[in-house]
Short mmCIF file of C-alpha atoms in Angstrom, two decimals:
data_model
loop_
_atom_site.label_atom_id
_atom_site.label_comp_id
_atom_site.label_asym_id
_atom_site.label_seq_id
_atom_site.Cartn_x
_atom_site.Cartn_y
_atom_site.Cartn_z
CA UNK B 9 27.83 88.78 -34.39
CA UNK B 10 28.15 86.58 -37.24
CA UNK B 11 31.20 84.52 -38.00
CA UNK B 12 32.36 82.49 -41.04
CA UNK B 13 34.68 79.58 -39.71
CA UNK B 14 36.66 77.77 -42.47
CA UNK B 15 36.83 74.40 -40.56
CA UNK B 16 37.33 70.70 -40.80
CA UNK B 17 39.73 70.35 -38.01
CA UNK B 18 38.79 69.24 -34.49
CA UNK B 19 39.82 72.80 -33.27
CA UNK B 20 37.40 74.17 -35.49
CA UNK B 21 34.62 72.10 -34.24
CA UNK B 22 35.64 72.95 -31.01
CA UNK B 23 35.49 76.55 -31.64
CA UNK B 24 32.03 76.35 -33.31
CA UNK B 25 30.48 74.67 -30.23
CA UNK B 26 31.95 77.52 -27.87
CA UNK B 27 30.63 80.01 -30.34
CA UNK B 28 27.02 78.56 -30.44
CA UNK B 29 27.05 78.32 -26.46
CA UNK B 30 27.89 81.88 -26.48
CA UNK B 31 25.34 82.83 -28.60
CA UNK B 32 27.19 83.91 -31.81
CA UNK B 33 26.13 83.16 -35.10
CA UNK B 34 28.49 80.93 -36.62
CA UNK B 35 28.47 79.27 -40.34
CA UNK B 36 31.26 76.65 -40.58
CA UNK B 37 32.39 76.09 -44.14
CA UNK B 38 33.96 72.35 -44.76
CA UNK B 39 35.71 71.53 -48.16
CA UNK B 40 33.93 68.28 -48.52
CA UNK B 41 36.77 66.09 -49.66
CA UNK B 42 36.58 63.82 -46.48
CA UNK B 43 33.74 61.25 -46.62
CA UNK B 44 31.75 60.87 -43.34
CA UNK B 45 32.28 64.40 -42.34
CA UNK B 46 32.04 65.23 -38.67
CA UNK B 47 29.55 68.06 -38.52
CA UNK B 48 30.03 70.82 -36.11
CA UNK B 49 27.45 72.84 -34.15
CA UNK B 50 25.63 75.73 -35.93
CA UNK B 51 25.12 76.21 -39.43
CA UNK B 52 27.11 74.35 -42.09
CA UNK B 53 28.14 74.83 -45.67
CA UNK B 54 29.92 72.16 -47.51
CA UNK B 55 31.92 72.78 -50.77
CA UNK B 56 34.57 75.10 -52.06
CA UNK B 57 33.79 78.93 -52.58
CA UNK B 58 35.51 79.04 -56.19
CA UNK B 59 38.92 80.57 -55.30
CA UNK B 60 39.65 84.11 -54.05
CA UNK B 61 36.72 85.67 -56.14
CA UNK B 62 34.07 83.24 -54.85
CA UNK B 63 34.99 83.76 -51.48
CA UNK B 64 35.08 87.55 -51.71
CA UNK B 65 31.77 87.53 -53.27
CA UNK B 66 30.42 85.28 -50.71
CA UNK B 67 31.61 87.55 -47.91
CA UNK B 68 29.90 90.49 -49.94
CA UNK B 69 26.62 88.88 -50.31
CA UNK B 70 26.66 87.26 -46.61
CA UNK B 71 27.94 89.84 -44.11
CA UNK B 72 29.77 88.61 -41.21
CA UNK B 73 31.62 90.51 -38.42
CA UNK B 74 34.65 88.15 -38.81
CA UNK B 75 36.20 84.92 -40.62
CA UNK B 76 38.38 82.32 -38.75
CA UNK B 77 40.58 80.27 -40.69
CA UNK B 78 40.65 77.06 -38.60
CA UNK B 79 41.63 74.88 -41.38
CA UNK B 80 44.38 72.22 -41.59
CA UNK B 81 47.85 73.67 -41.00
CA UNK B 82 48.96 72.52 -44.34
CA UNK B 83 45.94 73.95 -46.13
CA UNK B 84 48.07 76.95 -47.36
CA UNK B 85 45.90 77.76 -50.43
CA UNK B 86 42.59 77.94 -48.40
CA UNK B 87 44.57 80.36 -45.89
CA UNK B 88 46.03 82.40 -48.99
CA UNK B 89 42.51 82.84 -50.40
CA UNK B 90 41.11 83.85 -46.73
CA UNK B 91 43.77 86.61 -46.52
CA UNK B 92 43.00 88.05 -49.88
CA UNK B 93 39.46 87.72 -49.66
CA UNK B 94 39.06 89.36 -46.43
CA UNK B 95 41.03 92.18 -47.32
CA UNK B 96 39.03 92.75 -50.54
CA UNK B 97 35.87 92.47 -48.38
CA UNK B 98 37.18 94.65 -45.33
CA UNK B 99 36.31 91.79 -42.71
CA UNK B 100 38.81 90.80 -39.82
CA UNK B 101 40.54 87.72 -40.22
CA UNK B 102 41.69 85.40 -37.40
CA UNK B 103 43.84 82.36 -38.11
CA UNK B 104 43.62 79.49 -35.55
CA UNK B 105 46.51 76.99 -35.67
CA UNK B 106 47.20 74.27 -33.21
CA UNK B 107 51.05 74.29 -32.47
CA UNK B 108 53.24 72.04 -34.13
CA UNK B 109 55.19 69.03 -32.65
CA UNK B 110 58.37 69.23 -30.78
CA UNK B 111 61.05 66.71 -30.24
CA UNK B 112 61.77 65.34 -27.04
CA UNK B 113 64.99 63.42 -25.93
CA UNK B 114 65.29 60.15 -27.65
CA UNK B 115 63.80 61.50 -30.86
CA UNK B 116 65.64 61.13 -34.29
CA UNK B 117 63.97 63.68 -36.39
CA UNK B 118 65.08 64.77 -39.90
CA UNK B 119 63.22 68.20 -40.94
CA UNK B 120 62.58 69.06 -44.53
CA UNK B 121 60.85 71.36 -46.32
CA UNK B 122 58.74 69.57 -49.08
CA UNK B 123 57.58 66.08 -49.87
CA UNK B 124 60.14 66.06 -52.47
CA UNK B 125 62.84 66.50 -50.15
CA UNK B 126 61.43 63.87 -47.81
CA UNK B 127 61.46 61.34 -50.86
CA UNK B 128 65.01 62.31 -51.61
CA UNK B 129 66.14 61.69 -48.10
CA UNK B 130 64.47 58.35 -47.52
CA UNK B 131 66.83 56.05 -49.12
CA UNK B 132 69.70 57.03 -47.04
CA UNK B 133 67.82 56.29 -43.78
CA UNK B 134 65.55 53.70 -44.24
CA UNK B 135 64.07 50.77 -46.28
CA UNK B 136 60.53 50.13 -45.00
CA UNK B 137 58.51 53.44 -44.73
CA UNK B 138 55.36 54.24 -43.03
CA UNK B 139 54.05 57.22 -44.76
CA UNK B 140 51.44 59.20 -43.06
CA UNK B 141 50.95 62.74 -45.00
CA UNK B 142 47.60 61.95 -46.10
CA UNK B 143 46.41 61.02 -49.77
CA UNK B 144 47.69 64.34 -51.43
CA UNK B 145 51.32 64.21 -52.50
CA UNK B 146 51.83 60.28 -52.38
CA UNK B 147 53.04 59.85 -55.76
CA UNK B 148 56.01 61.93 -54.75
CA UNK B 149 57.26 59.04 -52.96
CA UNK B 150 56.57 56.39 -55.79
CA UNK B 151 59.87 56.89 -57.22
CA UNK B 152 62.04 55.88 -53.76
CA UNK B 153 61.70 52.26 -54.59
CA UNK B 154 61.06 51.40 -51.01
CA UNK B 155 58.56 49.14 -49.57
CA UNK B 156 55.98 51.65 -48.20
CA UNK B 157 53.01 51.79 -45.87
CA UNK B 158 50.60 54.65 -46.56
CA UNK B 159 47.99 55.60 -44.25
CA UNK B 160 44.97 57.77 -45.47
CA UNK B 161 41.61 58.65 -44.12
CA UNK B 162 39.84 58.41 -47.53
CA UNK B 163 41.28 56.35 -50.73
CA UNK B 164 43.47 58.02 -52.94
CA UNK B 165 42.11 58.48 -56.64
CA UNK B 166 43.68 56.85 -58.71
CA UNK B 167 44.35 54.06 -56.32
CA UNK B 168 48.30 53.75 -55.86
CA UNK B 169 49.78 50.42 -57.14
CA UNK B 170 53.39 51.18 -55.82
CA UNK B 171 52.51 50.97 -51.96
CA UNK B 172 50.35 49.24 -49.63
CA UNK B 173 47.48 51.29 -48.55
CA UNK B 174 46.04 51.47 -45.21
CA UNK B 175 42.69 53.24 -44.70
CA UNK B 176 41.90 54.35 -41.14
CA UNK B 177 41.08 57.56 -39.25
CA UNK B 178 42.65 58.73 -35.79
CA UNK B 179 42.77 58.99 -33.02
CA UNK B 180 45.37 56.62 -32.72
CA UNK B 181 47.05 55.21 -29.47
CA UNK B 182 50.41 54.25 -28.84
CA UNK B 183 49.87 50.47 -28.37
CA UNK B 184 48.32 50.08 -31.78
CA UNK B 185 50.87 52.29 -33.42
CA UNK B 186 53.55 50.12 -32.00
CA UNK B 187 51.97 46.83 -33.10
CA UNK B 188 51.58 48.31 -36.62
CA UNK B 189 54.98 49.32 -36.95
CA UNK B 190 56.29 45.86 -35.65
CA UNK B 191 54.22 43.95 -37.78
CA UNK B 192 55.26 45.58 -40.91
CA UNK B 193 59.04 46.04 -39.87
CA UNK B 194 58.93 49.71 -40.45
CA UNK B 195 62.26 51.41 -39.99
CA UNK B 196 61.46 55.12 -40.87
CA UNK B 197 58.51 57.29 -40.31
CA UNK B 198 57.52 60.04 -42.84
CA UNK B 199 54.74 62.54 -41.54
CA UNK B 200 53.79 66.20 -41.92
CA UNK B 201 54.11 68.77 -38.68
CA UNK B 202 50.35 68.72 -38.22
CA UNK B 203 50.58 68.93 -34.50
CA UNK B 204 47.83 68.00 -32.19
CA UNK B 205 47.26 64.91 -30.05
CA UNK B 206 45.03 62.82 -32.51
CA UNK B 207 47.93 61.43 -34.62
CA UNK B 208 50.90 62.00 -32.19
CA UNK B 209 50.99 58.64 -31.13
CA UNK B 210 52.93 57.37 -34.10
CA UNK B 211 55.85 59.82 -33.06
CA UNK B 212 55.93 58.20 -29.56
CA UNK B 213 55.85 54.63 -31.01
CA UNK B 214 58.62 55.66 -33.20
CA UNK B 215 60.79 57.06 -30.06
CA UNK B 216 60.04 53.88 -28.19
CA UNK B 217 61.30 51.85 -31.35
CA UNK B 218 64.32 54.25 -31.93
CA UNK B 219 63.04 54.85 -35.48
CA UNK B 220 64.10 57.88 -37.51
CA UNK B 221 61.37 60.52 -38.47
CA UNK B 222 61.22 62.64 -41.39
CA UNK B 223 59.04 65.64 -40.91
CA UNK B 224 57.85 68.02 -43.53
CA UNK B 225 57.69 71.64 -42.14
CA UNK B 226 54.22 73.16 -42.12
CA UNK B 227 53.54 76.39 -44.29
CA UNK B 228 54.44 79.80 -42.45
CA UNK B 229 51.37 81.68 -41.03
CA UNK B 230 50.28 84.64 -43.13
CA UNK B 231 51.96 87.89 -42.33
CA UNK B 232 49.92 90.68 -40.69
CA UNK B 233 47.06 88.27 -39.49
CA UNK B 234 46.51 87.62 -35.87
CA UNK B 235 47.21 83.88 -35.10
CA UNK B 236 46.06 81.84 -31.93
CA UNK B 237 46.54 78.19 -31.01
CA UNK B 238 43.20 77.12 -29.30
CA UNK B 239 39.63 77.42 -29.78
CA UNK B 240 39.33 79.45 -26.42
CA UNK B 241 41.99 82.17 -27.46
CA UNK B 242 39.81 82.50 -30.65
CA UNK B 243 36.65 82.79 -28.81
CA UNK B 244 38.16 85.35 -26.46
CA UNK B 245 39.49 87.25 -29.63
CA UNK B 246 35.94 87.32 -31.07
CA UNK B 247 34.26 88.40 -27.80
CA UNK B 248 36.88 91.52 -27.72
CA UNK B 249 36.12 92.30 -31.25
#
């Protein structure tokens, strides 16, 4: 069996390791937008395909038995391309998405559909913002006029001048997040519903400090495509296939 794994997430690296251990020929495709990439087991290609046409042509010239989309839950464009290209190339597609976060007692969560909606809501609930949405879409929050600490893995280009930029990579722990929120006197957190344990500590810290959290809904999963939440489930699906 040969599998194309659209990766870049921890779940994708976990799945690649499982597939290699089970003797499945896997090629992981990484967008290459992040510096110091954590390479998975098996073969790796880095760089985009060139849209739907490029991915379709790649699948036609590199025959595989299945494609697994294990990209970030907010990588909606890549998922859309995968759905269209695999249908064109007549290749089975599986989507691997870790589950989103769920509120627990003590949480003060405000759900919105877009970054623009989050920016519009912010002035009514806080004045010092901890923004953890990644480097894409930061400028949406420049117009709020609020003091903002923006945390990213890699520096945005061009570098923002309207906020304080913190470059850091997870996983994060609750103690460090509490210290960070206290030191900067943060009174509202903004994040995407990425899910997973690597960046969940900020939500725990916000809960302990009784801070409001603005969460951006993740894009809906594609219709007509099987979706699993763990690497083990993806491995089982591929083995059954």
